[in-house]
PDB file of N, CA, C and O in Angstrom:
ATOM      1  N   MET I   1      19.240   6.345  16.748  1.00 95.00           N
ATOM      2  CA  MET I   1      17.982   5.729  16.537  1.00 95.00           C
ATOM      3  C   MET I   1      18.813   6.116  15.064  1.00 95.00           C
ATOM      4  O   MET I   1      19.555   6.384  14.219  1.00 95.00           O
ATOM      5  N   ALA I   2      18.191   4.378  14.807  1.00 97.00           N
ATOM      6  CA  ALA I   2      18.248   3.272  13.048  1.00 97.00           C
ATOM      7  C   ALA I   2      17.333   4.589  12.591  1.00 97.00           C
ATOM      8  O   ALA I   2      16.423   5.550  12.431  1.00 97.00           O
ATOM      9  N   ILE I   3      18.071   4.529  11.363  1.00 98.00           N
ATOM     10  CA  ILE I   3      17.518   5.418   9.572  1.00 98.00           C
ATOM     11  C   ILE I   3      17.220   4.489   9.302  1.00 98.00           C
ATOM     12  O   ILE I   3      18.128   3.440   8.395  1.00 98.00           O
ATOM     13  N   ILE I   4      15.477   4.315   8.384  1.00 98.00           N
ATOM     14  CA  ILE I   4      15.255   3.738   7.356  1.00 98.00           C
ATOM     15  C   ILE I   4      15.079   3.751   6.283  1.00 98.00           C
ATOM     16  O   ILE I   4      14.730   4.495   6.220  1.00 98.00           O
ATOM     17  N   ARG I   5      15.854   3.548   5.506  1.00 98.00           N
ATOM     18  CA  ARG I   5      15.941   3.853   3.502  1.00 98.00           C
ATOM     19  C   ARG I   5      15.012   2.873   3.369  1.00 98.00           C
ATOM     20  O   ARG I   5      15.024   1.952   2.571  1.00 98.00           O
ATOM     21  N   PHE I   6      14.074   3.612   2.318  1.00 98.00           N
ATOM     22  CA  PHE I   6      13.359   2.564   1.108  1.00 98.00           C
ATOM     23  C   PHE I   6      13.011   3.957   0.415  1.00 98.00           C
ATOM     24  O   PHE I   6      11.555   5.471   0.063  1.00 98.00           O
ATOM     25  N   GLU I   7      12.929   3.236  -1.147  1.00 96.00           N
ATOM     26  CA  GLU I   7      12.295   4.352  -2.367  1.00 96.00           C
ATOM     27  C   GLU I   7      12.806   5.664  -2.249  1.00 96.00           C
ATOM     28  O   GLU I   7      12.600   6.499  -2.408  1.00 96.00           O
ATOM     29  N   GLY I   8      14.370   5.649  -1.267  1.00 96.00           N
ATOM     30  CA  GLY I   8      14.809   6.968  -1.212  1.00 96.00           C
ATOM     31  C   GLY I   8      14.552   7.893  -0.375  1.00 96.00           C
ATOM     32  O   GLY I   8      14.698   8.952  -0.830  1.00 96.00           O
ATOM     33  N   ARG I   9      13.653   7.676   0.119  1.00 97.00           N
ATOM     34  CA  ARG I   9      13.403   8.659   1.471  1.00 97.00           C
ATOM     35  C   ARG I   9      13.872   7.996   2.660  1.00 97.00           C
ATOM     36  O   ARG I   9      14.236   6.527   2.873  1.00 97.00           O
ATOM     37  N   ASP I  10      14.171   8.491   3.335  1.00 98.00           N
ATOM     38  CA  ASP I  10      14.827   7.888   4.897  1.00 98.00           C
ATOM     39  C   ASP I  10      13.764   8.556   5.403  1.00 98.00           C
ATOM     40  O   ASP I  10      13.764   9.873   5.793  1.00 98.00           O
ATOM     41  N   MET I  11      13.423   8.228   7.378  1.00 98.00           N
ATOM     42  CA  MET I  11      12.749   8.363   7.854  1.00 98.00           C
ATOM     43  C   MET I  11      13.532   7.517   9.205  1.00 98.00           C
ATOM     44  O   MET I  11      14.363   6.370   9.920  1.00 98.00           O
ATOM     45  N   GLU I  12      13.123   8.982  10.343  1.00 97.00           N
ATOM     46  CA  GLU I  12      14.660   8.029  11.497  1.00 97.00           C
ATOM     47  C   GLU I  12      13.297   6.601  12.589  1.00 97.00           C
ATOM     48  O   GLU I  12      11.599   6.582  12.756  1.00 97.00           O
ATOM     49  N   CYS I  13      13.867   5.498  13.361  1.00 96.00           N
ATOM     50  CA  CYS I  13      12.758   5.147  13.381  1.00 96.00           C
ATOM     51  C   CYS I  13      14.417   3.886  15.783  1.00 96.00           C
ATOM     52  O   CYS I  13      15.276   4.342  15.049  1.00 96.00           O
ATOM     53  N   PRO I  14      12.956   4.529  16.790  1.00 96.00           N
ATOM     54  CA  PRO I  14      13.755   4.280  17.123  1.00 96.00           C
ATOM     55  C   PRO I  14      14.566   3.086  17.702  1.00 96.00           C
ATOM     56  O   PRO I  14      13.838   1.478  17.146  1.00 96.00           O
ATOM     57  N   ASP I  15      15.893   3.227  17.882  1.00 96.00           N
ATOM     58  CA  ASP I  15      16.810   2.383  18.157  1.00 96.00           C
ATOM     59  C   ASP I  15      16.718   0.873  19.289  1.00 96.00           C
ATOM     60  O   ASP I  15      14.966   0.723  19.913  1.00 96.00           O
ATOM     61  N   GLY I  16      16.116  -0.473  18.431  1.00 96.00           N
ATOM     62  CA  GLY I  16      15.660  -1.331  19.671  1.00 96.00           C
ATOM     63  C   GLY I  16      13.688  -1.296  19.936  1.00 96.00           C
ATOM     64  O   GLY I  16      13.861  -2.135  19.922  1.00 96.00           O
ATOM     65  N   SER I  17      13.780  -0.556  18.355  1.00 96.00           N
ATOM     66  CA  SER I  17      12.337  -1.466  18.142  1.00 96.00           C
ATOM     67  C   SER I  17      11.398  -1.881  17.227  1.00 96.00           C
ATOM     68  O   SER I  17      13.118  -1.455  15.845  1.00 96.00           O
ATOM     69  N   ARG I  18      10.609  -1.895  16.079  1.00 96.00           N
ATOM     70  CA  ARG I  18       9.993  -3.256  15.559  1.00 96.00           C
ATOM     71  C   ARG I  18      10.455  -2.300  14.293  1.00 96.00           C
ATOM     72  O   ARG I  18       9.886  -0.296  14.700  1.00 96.00           O
ATOM     73  N   ILE I  19      10.773  -2.833  13.046  1.00 97.00           N
ATOM     74  CA  ILE I  19      10.609  -1.559  11.812  1.00 97.00           C
ATOM     75  C   ILE I  19       8.840  -0.783  11.575  1.00 97.00           C
ATOM     76  O   ILE I  19       9.127  -0.137  10.169  1.00 97.00           O
ATOM     77  N   TYR I  20       7.824  -1.285  11.602  1.00 97.00           N
ATOM     78  CA  TYR I  20       6.900  -2.119  11.130  1.00 97.00           C
ATOM     79  C   TYR I  20       6.058  -0.417  11.065  1.00 97.00           C
ATOM     80  O   TYR I  20       5.758   0.426   9.841  1.00 97.00           O
ATOM     81  N   GLU I  21       6.130   0.635  11.188  1.00 96.00           N
ATOM     82  CA  GLU I  21       5.580   1.967  12.002  1.00 96.00           C
ATOM     83  C   GLU I  21       6.269   2.744  10.694  1.00 96.00           C
ATOM     84  O   GLU I  21       5.296   3.495  10.029  1.00 96.00           O
ATOM     85  N   THR I  22       7.328   2.360  10.749  1.00 97.00           N
ATOM     86  CA  THR I  22       8.476   3.750  10.384  1.00 97.00           C
ATOM     87  C   THR I  22       8.340   3.243   8.367  1.00 97.00           C
ATOM     88  O   THR I  22       7.629   4.123   7.628  1.00 97.00           O
ATOM     89  N   CYS I  23       7.993   2.161   8.017  1.00 97.00           N
ATOM     90  CA  CYS I  23       7.925   1.298   7.102  1.00 97.00           C
ATOM     91  C   CYS I  23       6.723   1.594   6.136  1.00 97.00           C
ATOM     92  O   CYS I  23       6.955   1.993   4.700  1.00 97.00           O
ATOM     93  N   ASP I  24       5.326   1.778   6.890  1.00 97.00           N
ATOM     94  CA  ASP I  24       4.625   1.515   6.674  1.00 97.00           C
ATOM     95  C   ASP I  24       4.611   3.247   6.640  1.00 97.00           C
ATOM     96  O   ASP I  24       3.915   3.114   5.372  1.00 97.00           O
ATOM     97  N   GLU I  25       4.806   3.491   7.242  1.00 97.00           N
ATOM     98  CA  GLU I  25       4.505   5.358   6.835  1.00 97.00           C
ATOM     99  C   GLU I  25       5.034   6.032   5.177  1.00 97.00           C
ATOM    100  O   GLU I  25       5.548   6.864   4.427  1.00 97.00           O
ATOM    101  N   LEU I  26       6.509   5.420   5.482  1.00 98.00           N
ATOM    102  CA  LEU I  26       7.432   4.962   3.584  1.00 98.00           C
ATOM    103  C   LEU I  26       7.170   4.345   3.242  1.00 98.00           C
ATOM    104  O   LEU I  26       8.039   4.792   1.262  1.00 98.00           O
ATOM    105  N   GLY I  27       5.472   3.694   2.964  1.00 97.00           N
ATOM    106  CA  GLY I  27       5.009   2.883   2.378  1.00 97.00           C
ATOM    107  C   GLY I  27       5.256   1.445   1.132  1.00 97.00           C
ATOM    108  O   GLY I  27       5.099   1.297   0.869  1.00 97.00           O
ATOM    109  N   VAL I  28       6.277   0.726   2.445  1.00 97.00           N
ATOM    110  CA  VAL I  28       6.275  -0.679   2.532  1.00 97.00           C
ATOM    111  C   VAL I  28       4.874  -1.043   2.447  1.00 97.00           C
ATOM    112  O   VAL I  28       4.202  -0.601   3.784  1.00 97.00           O
ATOM    113  N   PRO I  29       4.506  -1.575   1.253  1.00 97.00           N
ATOM    114  CA  PRO I  29       3.055  -2.605   1.650  1.00 97.00           C
ATOM    115  C   PRO I  29       3.087  -3.738   2.714  1.00 97.00           C
ATOM    116  O   PRO I  29       3.854  -4.376   2.932  1.00 97.00           O
ATOM    117  N   PHE I  30       1.950  -3.834   3.258  1.00 97.00           N
ATOM    118  CA  PHE I  30       1.830  -4.352   5.023  1.00 97.00           C
ATOM    119  C   PHE I  30       0.717  -4.895   4.381  1.00 97.00           C
ATOM    120  O   PHE I  30      -0.564  -4.276   4.000  1.00 97.00           O
ATOM    121  N   GLY I  31       0.334  -6.139   4.746  1.00 95.00           N
ATOM    122  CA  GLY I  31      -0.861  -7.314   4.786  1.00 95.00           C
ATOM    123  C   GLY I  31      -1.649  -7.824   6.067  1.00 95.00           C
ATOM    124  O   GLY I  31      -2.345  -6.810   6.389  1.00 95.00           O
ATOM    125  N   CYS I  32      -0.931  -8.396   6.413  1.00 93.00           N
ATOM    126  CA  CYS I  32      -1.709  -9.079   8.063  1.00 93.00           C
ATOM    127  C   CYS I  32      -0.765  -8.977   8.552  1.00 93.00           C
ATOM    128  O   CYS I  32      -1.263  -8.774  10.420  1.00 93.00           O
ATOM    129  N   THR I  33      -0.230  -7.561   8.993  1.00 93.00           N
ATOM    130  CA  THR I  33       1.649  -7.689   9.800  1.00 93.00           C
ATOM    131  C   THR I  33       1.756  -8.380  11.273  1.00 93.00           C
ATOM    132  O   THR I  33       2.222  -8.143  11.996  1.00 93.00           O
ATOM    133  N   GLU I  34       1.842  -9.715  10.231  1.00 94.00           N
ATOM    134  CA  GLU I  34       1.700 -10.715  12.134  1.00 94.00           C
ATOM    135  C   GLU I  34       2.917 -11.923  11.851  1.00 94.00           C
ATOM    136  O   GLU I  34       3.080 -12.749  12.487  1.00 94.00           O
ATOM    137  N   GLY I  35       2.956 -11.439  10.810  1.00 94.00           N
ATOM    138  CA  GLY I  35       4.301 -12.174   9.976  1.00 94.00           C
ATOM    139  C   GLY I  35       4.347 -13.724   8.740  1.00 94.00           C
ATOM    140  O   GLY I  35       4.713 -15.303   8.918  1.00 94.00           O
ATOM    141  N   LEU I  36       2.398 -13.914   8.929  1.00 94.00           N
ATOM    142  CA  LEU I  36       1.935 -14.565   7.818  1.00 94.00           C
ATOM    143  C   LEU I  36       1.649 -14.104   6.617  1.00 94.00           C
ATOM    144  O   LEU I  36       1.361 -16.268   5.968  1.00 94.00           O
ATOM    145  N   CYS I  37       1.997 -13.374   6.635  1.00 95.00           N
ATOM    146  CA  CYS I  37       1.526 -13.428   4.206  1.00 95.00           C
ATOM    147  C   CYS I  37       2.306 -12.672   3.366  1.00 95.00           C
ATOM    148  O   CYS I  37       1.910 -13.805   2.798  1.00 95.00           O
ATOM    149  N   GLY I  38       3.600 -12.488   4.422  1.00 95.00           N
ATOM    150  CA  GLY I  38       4.535 -12.260   3.271  1.00 95.00           C
ATOM    151  C   GLY I  38       4.735 -10.794   1.973  1.00 95.00           C
ATOM    152  O   GLY I  38       5.379 -10.967   1.513  1.00 95.00           O
ATOM    153  N   THR I  39       3.102 -10.934   2.564  1.00 97.00           N
ATOM    154  CA  THR I  39       3.384  -8.856   1.991  1.00 97.00           C
ATOM    155  C   THR I  39       4.500  -8.148   1.993  1.00 97.00           C
ATOM    156  O   THR I  39       4.854  -7.160   0.636  1.00 97.00           O
ATOM    157  N   CYS I  40       4.995  -7.495   2.903  1.00 97.00           N
ATOM    158  CA  CYS I  40       6.276  -7.316   3.224  1.00 97.00           C
ATOM    159  C   CYS I  40       7.621  -8.064   3.259  1.00 97.00           C
ATOM    160  O   CYS I  40       8.572  -6.488   3.954  1.00 97.00           O
ATOM    161  N   ILE I  41       7.537  -8.762   2.687  1.00 97.00           N
ATOM    162  CA  ILE I  41       9.320  -8.704   2.079  1.00 97.00           C
ATOM    163  C   ILE I  41      10.004  -8.284   1.415  1.00 97.00           C
ATOM    164  O   ILE I  41       9.851  -7.069  -0.130  1.00 97.00           O
ATOM    165  N   CYS I  42      10.966  -7.500   2.267  1.00 98.00           N
ATOM    166  CA  CYS I  42      11.693  -7.007   1.547  1.00 98.00           C
ATOM    167  C   CYS I  42      13.631  -7.939   1.713  1.00 98.00           C
ATOM    168  O   CYS I  42      13.967  -8.223   2.455  1.00 98.00           O
ATOM    169  N   ARG I  43      14.325  -6.737   0.456  1.00 98.00           N
ATOM    170  CA  ARG I  43      15.281  -7.502   0.469  1.00 98.00           C
ATOM    171  C   ARG I  43      15.850  -6.125   1.147  1.00 98.00           C
ATOM    172  O   ARG I  43      16.121  -4.802   1.180  1.00 98.00           O
ATOM    173  N   VAL I  44      16.651  -6.312   2.479  1.00 98.00           N
ATOM    174  CA  VAL I  44      18.026  -5.194   2.967  1.00 98.00           C
ATOM    175  C   VAL I  44      19.519  -5.596   2.025  1.00 98.00           C
ATOM    176  O   VAL I  44      20.216  -5.971   2.184  1.00 98.00           O
ATOM    177  N   VAL I  45      19.059  -3.939   1.353  1.00 98.00           N
ATOM    178  CA  VAL I  45      20.475  -3.341   0.710  1.00 98.00           C
ATOM    179  C   VAL I  45      21.655  -2.957   1.550  1.00 98.00           C
ATOM    180  O   VAL I  45      22.604  -3.192   1.062  1.00 98.00           O
ATOM    181  N   GLU I  46      21.303  -2.870   3.261  1.00 97.00           N
ATOM    182  CA  GLU I  46      22.308  -2.413   3.492  1.00 97.00           C
ATOM    183  C   GLU I  46      21.929  -2.638   5.007  1.00 97.00           C
ATOM    184  O   GLU I  46      20.704  -2.336   5.593  1.00 97.00           O
ATOM    185  N   GLY I  47      22.712  -2.818   5.687  1.00 98.00           N
ATOM    186  CA  GLY I  47      22.376  -2.612   7.502  1.00 98.00           C
ATOM    187  C   GLY I  47      21.707  -4.098   7.664  1.00 98.00           C
ATOM    188  O   GLY I  47      21.429  -3.731   9.425  1.00 98.00           O
ATOM    189  N   MET I  48      21.778  -4.900   6.791  1.00 97.00           N
ATOM    190  CA  MET I  48      21.526  -6.099   7.414  1.00 97.00           C
ATOM    191  C   MET I  48      22.053  -6.487   9.582  1.00 97.00           C
ATOM    192  O   MET I  48      20.983  -7.148  10.116  1.00 97.00           O
ATOM    193  N   GLN I  49      23.717  -5.777   9.252  1.00 98.00           N
ATOM    194  CA  GLN I  49      24.043  -5.863  10.919  1.00 98.00           C
ATOM    195  C   GLN I  49      23.612  -4.909  11.685  1.00 98.00           C
ATOM    196  O   GLN I  49      23.966  -5.175  12.970  1.00 98.00           O
ATOM    197  N   ASN I  50      22.521  -4.355  11.906  1.00 98.00           N
ATOM    198  CA  ASN I  50      21.861  -3.388  12.092  1.00 98.00           C
ATOM    199  C   ASN I  50      20.362  -3.704  12.532  1.00 98.00           C
ATOM    200  O   ASN I  50      19.875  -2.799  13.175  1.00 98.00           O
ATOM    201  N   LEU I  51      20.640  -5.021  12.355  1.00 98.00           N
ATOM    202  CA  LEU I  51      18.914  -5.369  12.579  1.00 98.00           C
ATOM    203  C   LEU I  51      19.162  -6.363  13.423  1.00 98.00           C
ATOM    204  O   LEU I  51      20.340  -7.417  13.704  1.00 98.00           O
ATOM    205  N   LYS I  52      18.065  -7.054  14.733  1.00 97.00           N
ATOM    206  CA  LYS I  52      17.865  -8.137  15.481  1.00 97.00           C
ATOM    207  C   LYS I  52      18.428  -9.286  14.144  1.00 97.00           C
ATOM    208  O   LYS I  52      17.308  -9.197  12.771  1.00 97.00           O
ATOM    209  N   PRO I  53      18.599 -10.045  14.653  1.00 96.00           N
ATOM    210  CA  PRO I  53      18.166 -11.337  14.414  1.00 96.00           C
ATOM    211  C   PRO I  53      17.128 -11.400  13.729  1.00 96.00           C
ATOM    212  O   PRO I  53      16.497 -11.955  13.643  1.00 96.00           O
ATOM    213  N   LEU I  54      16.971 -13.317  13.093  1.00 95.00           N
ATOM    214  CA  LEU I  54      15.748 -12.880  12.290  1.00 95.00           C
ATOM    215  C   LEU I  54      14.979 -13.836  13.615  1.00 95.00           C
ATOM    216  O   LEU I  54      15.181 -14.399  14.370  1.00 95.00           O
ATOM    217  N   ASN I  55      13.898 -13.482  13.774  1.00 95.00           N
ATOM    218  CA  ASN I  55      13.230 -14.202  14.564  1.00 95.00           C
ATOM    219  C   ASN I  55      12.043 -15.630  13.912  1.00 95.00           C
ATOM    220  O   ASN I  55      12.320 -15.325  12.444  1.00 95.00           O
ATOM    221  N   GLU I  56      11.199 -15.976  15.009  1.00 95.00           N
ATOM    222  CA  GLU I  56      10.986 -17.703  14.411  1.00 95.00           C
ATOM    223  C   GLU I  56      10.168 -17.420  13.999  1.00 95.00           C
ATOM    224  O   GLU I  56       9.955 -17.484  12.661  1.00 95.00           O
ATOM    225  N   LYS I  57       8.980 -16.308  13.415  1.00 95.00           N
ATOM    226  CA  LYS I  57       8.256 -15.861  12.490  1.00 95.00           C
ATOM    227  C   LYS I  57       8.972 -15.709  11.223  1.00 95.00           C
ATOM    228  O   LYS I  57       8.442 -16.505  10.208  1.00 95.00           O
ATOM    229  N   GLU I  58       9.946 -15.271  10.776  1.00 95.00           N
ATOM    230  CA  GLU I  58      10.969 -14.182   9.276  1.00 95.00           C
ATOM    231  C   GLU I  58      11.207 -16.206   9.187  1.00 95.00           C
ATOM    232  O   GLU I  58      11.477 -16.350   8.244  1.00 95.00           O
ATOM    233  N   ALA I  59      11.651 -16.790  10.797  1.00 94.00           N
ATOM    234  CA  ALA I  59      12.840 -18.004  10.267  1.00 94.00           C
ATOM    235  C   ALA I  59      11.904 -19.111   9.595  1.00 94.00           C
ATOM    236  O   ALA I  59      11.908 -19.987   8.208  1.00 94.00           O
ATOM    237  N   ASP I  60       9.991 -19.517  10.220  1.00 94.00           N
ATOM    238  CA  ASP I  60      10.101 -20.008   9.189  1.00 94.00           C
ATOM    239  C   ASP I  60       8.650 -20.119   7.880  1.00 94.00           C
ATOM    240  O   ASP I  60       8.425 -20.708   7.075  1.00 94.00           O
ATOM    241  N   MET I  61       8.572 -19.017   7.420  1.00 93.00           N
ATOM    242  CA  MET I  61       8.497 -17.829   5.809  1.00 93.00           C
ATOM    243  C   MET I  61       9.545 -18.982   5.023  1.00 93.00           C
ATOM    244  O   MET I  61       9.005 -18.210   3.216  1.00 93.00           O
ATOM    245  N   GLY I  62      10.698 -19.166   4.646  1.00 90.00           N
ATOM    246  CA  GLY I  62      12.068 -19.671   4.555  1.00 90.00           C
ATOM    247  C   GLY I  62      12.272 -18.805   3.122  1.00 90.00           C
ATOM    248  O   GLY I  62      12.257 -18.589   2.733  1.00 90.00           O
ATOM    249  N   LEU I  63      12.596 -17.290   4.004  1.00 93.00           N
ATOM    250  CA  LEU I  63      13.492 -16.441   3.074  1.00 93.00           C
ATOM    251  C   LEU I  63      14.861 -16.764   2.757  1.00 93.00           C
ATOM    252  O   LEU I  63      15.330 -17.551   3.365  1.00 93.00           O
ATOM    253  N   SER I  64      14.432 -16.112   1.279  1.00 92.00           N
ATOM    254  CA  SER I  64      16.382 -16.388   0.869  1.00 92.00           C
ATOM    255  C   SER I  64      17.227 -15.349   2.168  1.00 92.00           C
ATOM    256  O   SER I  64      17.352 -13.733   2.106  1.00 92.00           O
ATOM    257  N   GLU I  65      18.328 -15.216   1.858  1.00 92.00           N
ATOM    258  CA  GLU I  65      19.659 -14.363   2.301  1.00 92.00           C
ATOM    259  C   GLU I  65      19.169 -13.199   2.416  1.00 92.00           C
ATOM    260  O   GLU I  65      18.335 -12.649  -0.008  1.00 92.00           O
ATOM    261  N   GLY I  66      19.140 -12.380   2.718  1.00 96.00           N
ATOM    262  CA  GLY I  66      19.583 -10.755   2.105  1.00 96.00           C
ATOM    263  C   GLY I  66      17.674 -11.035   2.639  1.00 96.00           C
ATOM    264  O   GLY I  66      16.993  -9.340   2.599  1.00 96.00           O
ATOM    265  N   GLN I  67      16.721 -11.190   2.755  1.00 98.00           N
ATOM    266  CA  GLN I  67      15.152 -10.872   2.747  1.00 98.00           C
ATOM    267  C   GLN I  67      14.723 -10.564   4.153  1.00 98.00           C
ATOM    268  O   GLN I  67      15.508 -11.884   5.000  1.00 98.00           O
ATOM    269  N   ARG I  68      13.621 -10.018   4.008  1.00 98.00           N
ATOM    270  CA  ARG I  68      13.015  -9.889   5.629  1.00 98.00           C
ATOM    271  C   ARG I  68      11.858  -9.363   5.727  1.00 98.00           C
ATOM    272  O   ARG I  68      11.771  -9.026   4.346  1.00 98.00           O
ATOM    273  N   LEU I  69      11.680  -9.302   6.515  1.00 98.00           N
ATOM    274  CA  LEU I  69       9.731  -9.699   6.630  1.00 98.00           C
ATOM    275  C   LEU I  69       9.926  -7.430   7.856  1.00 98.00           C
ATOM    276  O   LEU I  69      10.276  -8.097   8.663  1.00 98.00           O
ATOM    277  N   ALA I  70       9.231  -6.747   6.613  1.00 98.00           N
ATOM    278  CA  ALA I  70       9.198  -5.694   6.875  1.00 98.00           C
ATOM    279  C   ALA I  70       8.869  -5.815   8.481  1.00 98.00           C
ATOM    280  O   ALA I  70       8.875  -4.478   9.703  1.00 98.00           O
ATOM    281  N   CYS I  71       7.221  -6.530   9.035  1.00 97.00           N
ATOM    282  CA  CYS I  71       6.033  -5.896   9.445  1.00 97.00           C
ATOM    283  C   CYS I  71       7.127  -6.961  11.003  1.00 97.00           C
ATOM    284  O   CYS I  71       6.211  -7.108  12.069  1.00 97.00           O
ATOM    285  N   GLN I  72       8.486  -7.376  11.666  1.00 97.00           N
ATOM    286  CA  GLN I  72       9.117  -8.415  12.161  1.00 97.00           C
ATOM    287  C   GLN I  72      10.250  -8.086  12.609  1.00 97.00           C
ATOM    288  O   GLN I  72      10.993  -7.997  13.815  1.00 97.00           O
ATOM    289  N   CYS I  73      11.009  -7.030  11.762  1.00 97.00           N
ATOM    290  CA  CYS I  73      12.319  -6.376  12.097  1.00 97.00           C
ATOM    291  C   CYS I  73      12.004  -5.834  13.356  1.00 97.00           C
ATOM    292  O   CYS I  73      11.514  -4.675  12.958  1.00 97.00           O
ATOM    293  N   VAL I  74      13.281  -5.432  13.484  1.00 98.00           N
ATOM    294  CA  VAL I  74      14.204  -5.132  15.383  1.00 98.00           C
ATOM    295  C   VAL I  74      14.880  -3.890  15.395  1.00 98.00           C
ATOM    296  O   VAL I  74      16.348  -4.343  14.674  1.00 98.00           O
ATOM    297  N   ALA I  75      15.148  -2.636  14.582  1.00 98.00           N
ATOM    298  CA  ALA I  75      16.444  -2.202  15.017  1.00 98.00           C
ATOM    299  C   ALA I  75      16.961  -1.930  16.119  1.00 98.00           C
ATOM    300  O   ALA I  75      16.345  -1.909  17.176  1.00 98.00           O
ATOM    301  N   VAL I  76      18.433  -2.175  15.415  1.00 97.00           N
ATOM    302  CA  VAL I  76      18.802  -2.512  16.268  1.00 97.00           C
ATOM    303  C   VAL I  76      20.371  -0.607  16.304  1.00 97.00           C
ATOM    304  O   VAL I  76      19.941   0.145  16.863  1.00 97.00           O
ATOM    305  N   SER I  77      20.912  -0.403  15.701  1.00 96.00           N
ATOM    306  CA  SER I  77      21.052   0.622  14.942  1.00 96.00           C
ATOM    307  C   SER I  77      21.243   1.102  13.729  1.00 96.00           C
ATOM    308  O   SER I  77      21.830   0.271  13.176  1.00 96.00           O
ATOM    309  N   GLY I  78      22.040   2.356  13.097  1.00 97.00           N
ATOM    310  CA  GLY I  78      22.317   3.286  12.252  1.00 97.00           C
ATOM    311  C   GLY I  78      21.345   2.973  10.925  1.00 97.00           C
ATOM    312  O   GLY I  78      19.535   3.015  10.829  1.00 97.00           O
ATOM    313  N   VAL I  79      21.999   2.793   9.658  1.00 98.00           N
ATOM    314  CA  VAL I  79      21.089   2.972   8.600  1.00 98.00           C
ATOM    315  C   VAL I  79      21.071   1.305   8.299  1.00 98.00           C
ATOM    316  O   VAL I  79      21.197   0.284   7.983  1.00 98.00           O
ATOM    317  N   ILE I  80      20.132   1.510   7.810  1.00 98.00           N
ATOM    318  CA  ILE I  80      18.935  -0.234   6.756  1.00 98.00           C
ATOM    319  C   ILE I  80      18.129   0.554   6.166  1.00 98.00           C
ATOM    320  O   ILE I  80      17.636   1.365   5.542  1.00 98.00           O
ATOM    321  N   GLU I  81      18.737  -0.489   4.848  1.00 98.00           N
ATOM    322  CA  GLU I  81      17.561   0.631   3.554  1.00 98.00           C
ATOM    323  C   GLU I  81      17.137  -0.995   3.060  1.00 98.00           C
ATOM    324  O   GLU I  81      18.015  -1.849   2.407  1.00 98.00           O
ATOM    325  N   LEU I  82      15.819  -1.256   2.552  1.00 98.00           N
ATOM    326  CA  LEU I  82      15.494  -1.930   2.122  1.00 98.00           C
ATOM    327  C   LEU I  82      14.972  -1.578   0.853  1.00 98.00           C
ATOM    328  O   LEU I  82      14.356  -0.315   0.209  1.00 98.00           O
ATOM    329  N   GLU I  83      14.155  -2.864  -0.063  1.00 98.00           N
ATOM    330  CA  GLU I  83      14.130  -2.462  -0.891  1.00 98.00           C
ATOM    331  C   GLU I  83      12.207  -4.094  -1.431  1.00 98.00           C
ATOM    332  O   GLU I  83      13.013  -5.273  -0.952  1.00 98.00           O
ATOM    333  N   LEU I  84      11.697  -3.475  -1.830  1.00 96.00           N
ATOM    334  CA  LEU I  84      11.000  -4.823  -1.856  1.00 96.00           C
ATOM    335  C   LEU I  84      11.380  -5.539  -2.956  1.00 96.00           C
ATOM    336  O   LEU I  84      12.672  -5.606  -3.519  1.00 96.00           O
ATOM    337  N   GLY I  85      10.916  -7.102  -2.496  1.00 86.00           N
ATOM    338  CA  GLY I  85      11.105  -8.607  -2.682  1.00 86.00           C
ATOM    339  C   GLY I  85      12.677  -8.938  -2.276  1.00 86.00           C
ATOM    340  O   GLY I  85      13.162  -9.970  -2.290  1.00 86.00           O
TER     341      GLY I  85
END
């Protein structure tokens, strides 16, 4: 199980799954959940290596280094700490 950390709270997320539902429960704001609006852009504070590489929607968003879309990320394993922005 991966651990998603946001604003000092941790929740488990199954390895190999999208982190969207876990992030939603932790309070990450979402708009469209389809990778189009950018509402859920987060900076990965820790654990970038614990996420699968950017998908096409994230690449098209033009994210800065260290940023990901919480609605599109897939956890591999380990701890993934996120903060907004």
